[in-house]
């Protein structure tokens, strides 16, 4: 494995993707991280943000440390909702990965691929605790970057057979269905109404735009008994009455969830049953019956990114991928 004194490794967006890290490897690393988090062996201060673009755009600083994975670093990520209309990406940013023992910067890497994959992985790990193990039908609302990574991640942990795909854009759902069915050997059916991607599904994922004033399309009575839902776009898709129908409402980190609520999101939700650390260590039970409706709102943790960064750094060095830059 290559190391060079006084140099760091830069990995572009294409290089990060070309490292060849698999979703199964990401999930394994994140499981180690969630257990360590539940046992109090991680560090993750609340993320500070700045808001240069106005509206709901932001830049967040996301530092975290995971001693079990020799991982320390920070993600500096932006989300600018108006960018796609200008032909620019909604999410962009960088991860700085530091040497755990010396603090020296080891690598700087584009964060878009990492953000996409770790978010799908986090939902799948939540589902492992909260969904029925035999779940085979998935409803996907929002067929973009997250839609793709969620199908990939759920396929690693569940015997998925069918995906019902809804997107506001008909072209997006058609393209998603063609691409995902080919890539993952699944039946992927584009549907024209949101309810068709909720009722009748074992696993429901909402990943449309994040809105401070939710469009709240999903109503009570839509989510089946025994189903699990992951709210990747916060509470944007769900009416309060639909969220109050669930037996267990979870999140990835209680403190972060609390601070997000103080910012005006999730004004009317059920009590939080558990976070990912509590589920991973068994401090709180996951699913306890086939009938329960369960739900998680994972807001995205710096710990997720820092569970992926060391794997990318190591593989890139082994394969000779990236550009060396002087410190
Ligand atoms: N919780 C987390 O950790 C986390 C991390 C990254 C992204 N996100 C969130 O995930 C969501 C999706 O991100 P992305 O990168 O996949 O975006 P994207 O732009 O790639 O995809 C969004 C898709 O949603 C579609 N869409 C728009 N309105 C819709 C609606 N009402 N119903 C269904 N589909 C609709 C768009 O046509 C597009 O295809 C965003 O809200 C983003 O903020 C959350």
GROMACS .gro file of C-alpha atoms and ligand atoms in nm:
model
  371
    1UNK     CA    1   0.000   0.000   0.000
    2UNK     CA    2   0.135   0.338  -0.101
    3UNK     CA    3   0.213   0.608   0.153
    4UNK     CA    4   0.418   0.917   0.076
    5UNK     CA    5   0.560   1.150   0.342
    6UNK     CA    6   0.434   1.508   0.324
    7UNK     CA    7   0.178   1.420   0.059
    8UNK     CA    8  -0.193   1.351   0.051
    9UNK     CA    9  -0.398   1.151  -0.195
   10UNK     CA   10  -0.665   1.338  -0.395
   11UNK     CA   11  -0.955   1.130  -0.530
   12UNK     CA   12  -1.185   1.293  -0.784
   13UNK     CA   13  -1.554   1.199  -0.817
   14UNK     CA   14  -1.475   0.951  -1.096
   15UNK     CA   15  -1.179   0.805  -0.906
   16UNK     CA   16  -1.388   0.751  -0.591
   17UNK     CA   17  -1.641   0.557  -0.800
   18UNK     CA   18  -1.364   0.362  -0.975
   19UNK     CA   19  -1.208   0.238  -0.651
   20UNK     CA   20  -1.459  -0.048  -0.667
   21UNK     CA   21  -1.583  -0.043  -0.309
   22UNK     CA   22  -1.897  -0.257  -0.288
   23UNK     CA   23  -2.224  -0.178  -0.110
   24UNK     CA   24  -2.176  -0.495   0.099
   25UNK     CA   25  -1.837  -0.364   0.222
   26UNK     CA   26  -1.990  -0.025   0.305
   27UNK     CA   27  -2.271  -0.189   0.501
   28UNK     CA   28  -2.027  -0.406   0.701
   29UNK     CA   29  -1.815  -0.104   0.796
   30UNK     CA   30  -2.120   0.097   0.894
   31UNK     CA   31  -2.250  -0.186   1.112
   32UNK     CA   32  -1.921  -0.175   1.307
   33UNK     CA   33  -1.959   0.201   1.336
   34UNK     CA   34  -2.322   0.190   1.462
   35UNK     CA   35  -2.229  -0.065   1.729
   36UNK     CA   36  -1.935   0.152   1.839
   37UNK     CA   37  -2.168   0.454   1.845
   38UNK     CA   38  -2.418   0.268   2.064
   39UNK     CA   39  -2.139   0.165   2.300
   40UNK     CA   40  -2.015   0.525   2.329
   41UNK     CA   41  -1.688   0.482   2.138
   42UNK     CA   42  -1.741   0.746   1.868
   43UNK     CA   43  -1.720   1.123   1.856
   44UNK     CA   44  -1.951   1.340   1.647
   45UNK     CA   45  -2.021   1.700   1.749
   46UNK     CA   46  -2.342   1.856   1.611
   47UNK     CA   47  -2.289   1.979   1.255
   48UNK     CA   48  -2.256   2.356   1.212
   49UNK     CA   49  -2.392   2.508   0.892
   50UNK     CA   50  -2.382   2.826   0.686
   51UNK     CA   51  -2.645   2.943   0.438
   52UNK     CA   52  -2.486   3.146   0.158
   53UNK     CA   53  -2.737   3.070  -0.119
   54UNK     CA   54  -3.054   3.179   0.062
   55UNK     CA   55  -3.371   2.970   0.071
   56UNK     CA   56  -3.312   2.618   0.198
   57UNK     CA   57  -2.955   2.585   0.061
   58UNK     CA   58  -2.674   2.510   0.305
   59UNK     CA   59  -2.314   2.408   0.361
   60UNK     CA   60  -2.257   2.172   0.655
   61UNK     CA   61  -1.933   2.080   0.834
   62UNK     CA   62  -1.952   1.718   0.947
   63UNK     CA   63  -1.660   1.598   1.160
   64UNK     CA   64  -1.644   1.250   1.316
   65UNK     CA   65  -1.406   1.004   1.472
   66UNK     CA   66  -1.442   0.622   1.487
   67UNK     CA   67  -1.150   0.466   1.680
   68UNK     CA   68  -1.269   0.111   1.596
   69UNK     CA   69  -1.208   0.191   1.227
   70UNK     CA   70  -0.900   0.414   1.277
   71UNK     CA   71  -1.105   0.686   1.117
   72UNK     CA   72  -1.102   1.061   1.173
   73UNK     CA   73  -1.204   1.340   0.938
   74UNK     CA   74  -1.466   1.578   0.814
   75UNK     CA   75  -1.714   1.616   0.529
   76UNK     CA   76  -1.782   1.968   0.397
   77UNK     CA   77  -2.100   1.926   0.198
   78UNK     CA   78  -2.338   2.162   0.021
   79UNK     CA   79  -2.701   2.112  -0.082
   80UNK     CA   80  -2.837   2.382  -0.314
   81UNK     CA   81  -3.190   2.291  -0.430
   82UNK     CA   82  -3.190   2.540  -0.722
   83UNK     CA   83  -2.870   2.397  -0.874
   84UNK     CA   84  -3.034   2.129  -1.093
   85UNK     CA   85  -3.230   2.399  -1.280
   86UNK     CA   86  -2.890   2.556  -1.363
   87UNK     CA   87  -2.745   2.225  -1.478
   88UNK     CA   88  -2.543   2.196  -1.155
   89UNK     CA   89  -2.549   1.916  -0.894
   90UNK     CA   90  -2.778   1.955  -0.593
   91UNK     CA   91  -2.520   1.798  -0.359
   92UNK     CA   92  -2.145   1.861  -0.380
   93UNK     CA   93  -1.848   1.864  -0.145
   94UNK     CA   94  -1.530   1.708  -0.013
   95UNK     CA   95  -1.418   1.469   0.258
   96UNK     CA   96  -1.085   1.525   0.437
   97UNK     CA   97  -0.957   1.198   0.584
   98UNK     CA   98  -0.693   1.233   0.856
   99UNK     CA   99  -0.435   0.997   1.003
  100UNK     CA  100  -0.589   0.870   1.326
  101UNK     CA  101  -0.253   0.863   1.510
  102UNK     CA  102  -0.093   1.188   1.391
  103UNK     CA  103  -0.382   1.403   1.266
  104UNK     CA  104  -0.205   1.459   0.934
  105UNK     CA  105  -0.433   1.483   0.630
  106UNK     CA  106  -0.405   1.156   0.437
  107UNK     CA  107  -0.662   1.209   0.164
  108UNK     CA  108  -0.910   1.455   0.016
  109UNK     CA  109  -1.194   1.295  -0.177
  110UNK     CA  110  -1.507   1.405  -0.356
  111UNK     CA  111  -1.808   1.330  -0.132
  112UNK     CA  112  -2.092   1.279  -0.381
  113UNK     CA  113  -2.049   0.903  -0.429
  114UNK     CA  114  -1.990   0.854  -0.055
  115UNK     CA  115  -2.304   1.051   0.036
  116UNK     CA  116  -2.516   0.853  -0.208
  117UNK     CA  117  -2.393   0.511  -0.097
  118UNK     CA  118  -2.377   0.561   0.280
  119UNK     CA  119  -2.732   0.699   0.291
  120UNK     CA  120  -2.870   0.389   0.117
  121UNK     CA  121  -2.658   0.169   0.342
  122UNK     CA  122  -2.790   0.343   0.656
  123UNK     CA  123  -3.152   0.286   0.547
  124UNK     CA  124  -3.078  -0.081   0.473
  125UNK     CA  125  -2.917  -0.132   0.815
  126UNK     CA  126  -3.218   0.037   0.978
  127UNK     CA  127  -3.441  -0.195   0.776
  128UNK     CA  128  -3.245  -0.497   0.900
  129UNK     CA  129  -3.363  -0.405   1.252
  130UNK     CA  130  -3.709  -0.277   1.163
  131UNK     CA  131  -3.839  -0.450   0.848
  132UNK     CA  132  -3.961  -0.808   0.811
  133UNK     CA  133  -3.662  -1.027   0.713
  134UNK     CA  134  -3.854  -1.173   0.418
  135UNK     CA  135  -3.940  -0.829   0.273
  136UNK     CA  136  -3.943  -0.866  -0.105
  137UNK     CA  137  -4.150  -0.574  -0.241
  138UNK     CA  138  -4.006  -0.221  -0.221
  139UNK     CA  139  -4.176   0.109  -0.301
  140UNK     CA  140  -3.937   0.384  -0.412
  141UNK     CA  141  -4.067   0.743  -0.426
  142UNK     CA  142  -3.809   0.973  -0.585
  143UNK     CA  143  -3.606   0.801  -0.857
  144UNK     CA  144  -3.282   1.001  -0.840
  145UNK     CA  145  -2.940   0.937  -0.687
  146UNK     CA  146  -3.082   0.817  -0.355
  147UNK     CA  147  -3.345   0.604  -0.526
  148UNK     CA  148  -3.066   0.414  -0.703
  149UNK     CA  149  -2.847   0.367  -0.396
  150UNK     CA  150  -3.145   0.253  -0.187
  151UNK     CA  151  -3.239  -0.022  -0.431
  152UNK     CA  152  -2.874  -0.135  -0.438
  153UNK     CA  153  -2.845  -0.137  -0.057
  154UNK     CA  154  -3.179  -0.308   0.012
  155UNK     CA  155  -3.086  -0.576  -0.243
  156UNK     CA  156  -2.777  -0.660  -0.032
  157UNK     CA  157  -2.979  -0.731   0.284
  158UNK     CA  158  -3.323  -0.843   0.161
  159UNK     CA  159  -3.461  -1.099  -0.086
  160UNK     CA  160  -3.599  -0.819  -0.307
  161UNK     CA  161  -3.804  -0.930  -0.605
  162UNK     CA  162  -4.003  -0.626  -0.710
  163UNK     CA  163  -3.966  -0.247  -0.690
  164UNK     CA  164  -4.256  -0.008  -0.754
  165UNK     CA  165  -4.101   0.321  -0.864
  166UNK     CA  166  -4.274   0.658  -0.848
  167UNK     CA  167  -4.125   0.991  -0.951
  168UNK     CA  168  -4.299   1.317  -1.032
  169UNK     CA  169  -4.117   1.304  -1.365
  170UNK     CA  170  -4.243   1.026  -1.588
  171UNK     CA  171  -3.915   1.020  -1.780
  172UNK     CA  172  -3.722   0.978  -1.453
  173UNK     CA  173  -3.930   0.682  -1.336
  174UNK     CA  174  -3.913   0.511  -1.678
  175UNK     CA  175  -3.536   0.550  -1.696
  176UNK     CA  176  -3.497   0.434  -1.335
  177UNK     CA  177  -3.705   0.122  -1.401
  178UNK     CA  178  -3.508   0.029  -1.712
  179UNK     CA  179  -3.172   0.090  -1.545
  180UNK     CA  180  -3.244  -0.076  -1.209
  181UNK     CA  181  -3.410  -0.386  -1.355
  182UNK     CA  182  -3.108  -0.440  -1.580
  183UNK     CA  183  -2.847  -0.369  -1.312
  184UNK     CA  184  -3.000  -0.568  -1.027
  185UNK     CA  185  -3.199  -0.840  -1.201
  186UNK     CA  186  -3.525  -0.715  -1.045
  187UNK     CA  187  -3.877  -0.650  -1.164
  188UNK     CA  188  -3.895  -0.268  -1.148
  189UNK     CA  189  -4.235  -0.125  -1.235
  190UNK     CA  190  -4.282   0.249  -1.293
  191UNK     CA  191  -4.609   0.363  -1.133
  192UNK     CA  192  -4.809   0.676  -1.206
  193UNK     CA  193  -4.953   0.742  -0.859
  194UNK     CA  194  -4.761   0.773  -0.530
  195UNK     CA  195  -4.998   0.539  -0.345
  196UNK     CA  196  -4.900   0.252  -0.577
  197UNK     CA  197  -4.544   0.276  -0.436
  198UNK     CA  198  -4.669   0.265  -0.075
  199UNK     CA  199  -4.968   0.030  -0.029
  200UNK     CA  200  -4.876  -0.334  -0.088
  201UNK     CA  201  -4.504  -0.273  -0.021
  202UNK     CA  202  -4.292  -0.433   0.255
  203UNK     CA  203  -4.033  -0.153   0.241
  204UNK     CA  204  -4.113   0.207   0.143
  205UNK     CA  205  -3.845   0.471   0.084
  206UNK     CA  206  -3.921   0.838   0.019
  207UNK     CA  207  -3.635   1.035  -0.143
  208UNK     CA  208  -3.791   1.331  -0.319
  209UNK     CA  209  -3.697   1.693  -0.250
  210UNK     CA  210  -3.656   1.800   0.111
  211UNK     CA  211  -3.906   2.071   0.199
  212UNK     CA  212  -3.945   2.279   0.510
  213UNK     CA  213  -4.316   2.293   0.432
  214UNK     CA  214  -4.389   1.927   0.352
  215UNK     CA  215  -4.600   1.837   0.050
  216UNK     CA  216  -4.723   1.553   0.276
  217UNK     CA  217  -4.858   1.335  -0.003
  218UNK     CA  218  -4.868   1.006   0.189
  219UNK     CA  219  -5.183   0.974   0.397
  220UNK     CA  220  -5.284   0.754   0.688
  221UNK     CA  221  -5.419   0.420   0.572
  222UNK     CA  222  -5.160   0.390   0.289
  223UNK     CA  223  -4.876   0.206   0.473
  224UNK     CA  224  -4.959  -0.163   0.518
  225UNK     CA  225  -4.952  -0.348   0.846
  226UNK     CA  226  -4.606  -0.508   0.881
  227UNK     CA  227  -4.436  -0.254   0.653
  228UNK     CA  228  -4.124  -0.045   0.715
  229UNK     CA  229  -4.061   0.306   0.583
  230UNK     CA  230  -3.741   0.512   0.553
  231UNK     CA  231  -3.781   0.890   0.530
  232UNK     CA  232  -3.469   1.001   0.344
  233UNK     CA  233  -3.626   1.338   0.260
  234UNK     CA  234  -3.722   1.409   0.624
  235UNK     CA  235  -4.098   1.445   0.678
  236UNK     CA  236  -4.154   1.602   0.334
  237UNK     CA  237  -4.361   1.313   0.200
  238UNK     CA  238  -4.570   1.217   0.504
  239UNK     CA  239  -4.882   1.359   0.663
  240UNK     CA  240  -4.853   1.369   1.044
  241UNK     CA  241  -5.146   1.123   1.073
  242UNK     CA  242  -4.958   0.873   0.852
  243UNK     CA  243  -4.648   0.898   1.072
  244UNK     CA  244  -4.857   0.860   1.387
  245UNK     CA  245  -4.985   0.525   1.253
  246UNK     CA  246  -4.647   0.357   1.305
  247UNK     CA  247  -4.569   0.147   1.613
  248UNK     CA  248  -4.198   0.236   1.621
  249UNK     CA  249  -4.051   0.563   1.494
  250UNK     CA  250  -3.669   0.566   1.490
  251UNK     CA  251  -3.382   0.787   1.377
  252UNK     CA  252  -3.006   0.757   1.330
  253UNK     CA  253  -2.899   0.985   1.618
  254UNK     CA  254  -3.122   1.126   1.890
  255UNK     CA  255  -2.917   1.444   1.952
  256UNK     CA  256  -2.902   1.535   1.583
  257UNK     CA  257  -3.271   1.461   1.544
  258UNK     CA  258  -3.353   1.688   1.838
  259UNK     CA  259  -3.147   1.973   1.698
  260UNK     CA  260  -3.309   1.931   1.352
  261UNK     CA  261  -3.652   1.949   1.513
  262UNK     CA  262  -3.550   2.274   1.681
  263UNK     CA  263  -3.482   2.402   1.328
  264UNK     CA  264  -3.850   2.352   1.244
  265UNK     CA  265  -3.854   2.007   1.082
  266UNK     CA  266  -4.074   1.718   1.209
  267UNK     CA  267  -4.319   1.937   1.406
  268UNK     CA  268  -4.573   1.656   1.456
  269UNK     CA  269  -4.434   1.303   1.490
  270UNK     CA  270  -4.461   1.006   1.727
  271UNK     CA  271  -4.211   0.972   2.017
  272UNK     CA  272  -3.869   0.845   1.905
  273UNK     CA  273  -3.839   0.477   2.000
  274UNK     CA  274  -3.466   0.430   1.931
  275UNK     CA  275  -3.168   0.553   1.736
  276UNK     CA  276  -2.928   0.343   1.532
  277UNK     CA  277  -2.677   0.301   1.815
  278UNK     CA  278  -2.950   0.172   2.046
  279UNK     CA  279  -3.080  -0.069   1.781
  280UNK     CA  280  -2.731  -0.193   1.687
  281UNK     CA  281  -2.640  -0.277   2.047
  282UNK     CA  282  -2.982  -0.418   2.140
  283UNK     CA  283  -3.040  -0.149   2.406
  284UNK     CA  284  -3.375  -0.099   2.232
  285UNK     CA  285  -3.562  -0.371   2.044
  286UNK     CA  286  -3.617  -0.352   1.671
  287UNK     CA  287  -3.921  -0.517   1.514
  288UNK     CA  288  -4.104  -0.743   1.762
  289UNK     CA  289  -4.395  -0.872   1.554
  290UNK     CA  290  -4.491  -0.929   1.191
  291UNK     CA  291  -4.778  -0.679   1.224
  292UNK     CA  292  -4.587  -0.373   1.344
  293UNK     CA  293  -4.554  -0.070   1.121
  294UNK     CA  294  -4.205   0.075   1.163
  295UNK     CA  295  -4.034   0.390   1.036
  296UNK     CA  296  -3.697   0.559   1.047
  297UNK     CA  297  -3.599   0.915   0.968
  298UNK     CA  298  -3.222   0.897   0.929
  299UNK     CA  299  -3.090   1.249   0.892
  300UNK     CA  300  -2.742   1.145   0.777
  301UNK     CA  301  -2.443   1.130   1.010
  302UNK     CA  302  -2.081   1.237   0.976
  303UNK     CA  303  -2.011   0.893   1.124
  304UNK     CA  304  -2.156   0.734   0.808
  305UNK     CA  305  -1.907   0.918   0.588
  306UNK     CA  306  -1.618   0.840   0.818
  307UNK     CA  307  -1.708   0.470   0.809
  308UNK     CA  308  -1.662   0.477   0.430
  309UNK     CA  309  -1.359   0.708   0.392
  310UNK     CA  310  -1.093   0.468   0.534
  311UNK     CA  311  -1.208   0.189   0.302
  312UNK     CA  312  -1.180   0.416  -0.002
  313UNK     CA  313  -0.844   0.550   0.110
  314UNK     CA  314  -0.701   0.201   0.161
  315UNK     CA  315  -0.831   0.054  -0.166
  316UNK     CA  316  -0.725   0.358  -0.369
  317UNK     CA  317  -0.369   0.329  -0.234
  318UNK     CA  318  -0.363  -0.046  -0.301
  319UNK     CA  319  -0.480   0.005  -0.659
  320UNK     CA  320  -0.268   0.314  -0.729
  321UNK     CA  321  -0.575   0.533  -0.793
  322UNK     CA  322  -0.567   0.911  -0.734
  323UNK     CA  323  -0.329   1.205  -0.755
  324UNK     CA  324  -0.061   1.278  -0.495
  325UNK     CA  325  -0.050   1.640  -0.376
  326UNK     CA  326   0.217   1.807  -0.162
  327UNK     CA  327   0.108   1.917   0.182
  328LIG     N1  328  -3.101   1.181   0.503
  328LIG     C1  329  -2.985   1.180   0.441
  328LIG     O1  330  -2.885   1.134   0.494
  328LIG     C2  331  -2.977   1.231   0.302
  328LIG     C3  332  -2.856   1.226   0.232
  328LIG     C4  333  -2.854   1.270   0.099
  328LIG     C5  334  -2.970   1.317   0.040
  328LIG     N2  335  -3.085   1.322   0.114
  328LIG     C6  336  -3.209   1.370   0.056
  328LIG     O2  337  -3.257   1.273  -0.035
  328LIG     C7  338  -3.343   1.335  -0.129
  328LIG     C8  339  -3.311   1.288  -0.268
  328LIG     O3  340  -3.178   1.324  -0.301
  328LIG     P1  341  -3.115   1.282  -0.442
  328LIG     O4  342  -2.968   1.311  -0.434
  328LIG     O5  343  -3.160   1.145  -0.477
  328LIG     O6  344  -3.185   1.388  -0.539
  328LIG     P2  345  -3.210   1.373  -0.696
  328LIG     O7  346  -3.228   1.512  -0.747
  328LIG     O8  347  -3.105   1.288  -0.758
  328LIG     O9  348  -3.349   1.293  -0.708
  328LIG     C9  349  -3.471   1.346  -0.663
  328LIG    C10  350  -3.581   1.289  -0.751
  328LIG    O10  351  -3.707   1.322  -0.693
  328LIG    C11  352  -3.797   1.355  -0.800
  328LIG     N3  353  -3.909   1.428  -0.742
  328LIG    C12  354  -3.928   1.561  -0.728
  328LIG     N4  355  -4.044   1.583  -0.660
  328LIG    C13  356  -4.100   1.462  -0.634
  328LIG    C14  357  -4.216   1.417  -0.569
  328LIG     N5  358  -4.302   1.502  -0.513
  328LIG     N6  359  -4.239   1.285  -0.565
  328LIG    C15  360  -4.155   1.197  -0.618
  328LIG     N7  361  -4.041   1.232  -0.679
  328LIG    C16  362  -4.013   1.364  -0.687
  328LIG    C17  363  -3.712   1.426  -0.901
  328LIG    O11  364  -3.774   1.421  -1.030
  328LIG    C18  365  -3.582   1.344  -0.895
  328LIG    O12  366  -3.585   1.237  -0.985
  328LIG    C19  367  -3.326   1.486  -0.107
  328LIG    O13  368  -3.434   1.532  -0.031
  328LIG    C20  369  -3.198   1.497  -0.027
  328LIG    O14  370  -3.194   1.611   0.054
  328LIG    C21  371  -3.091   1.281   0.241
   0.00000   0.00000   0.00000
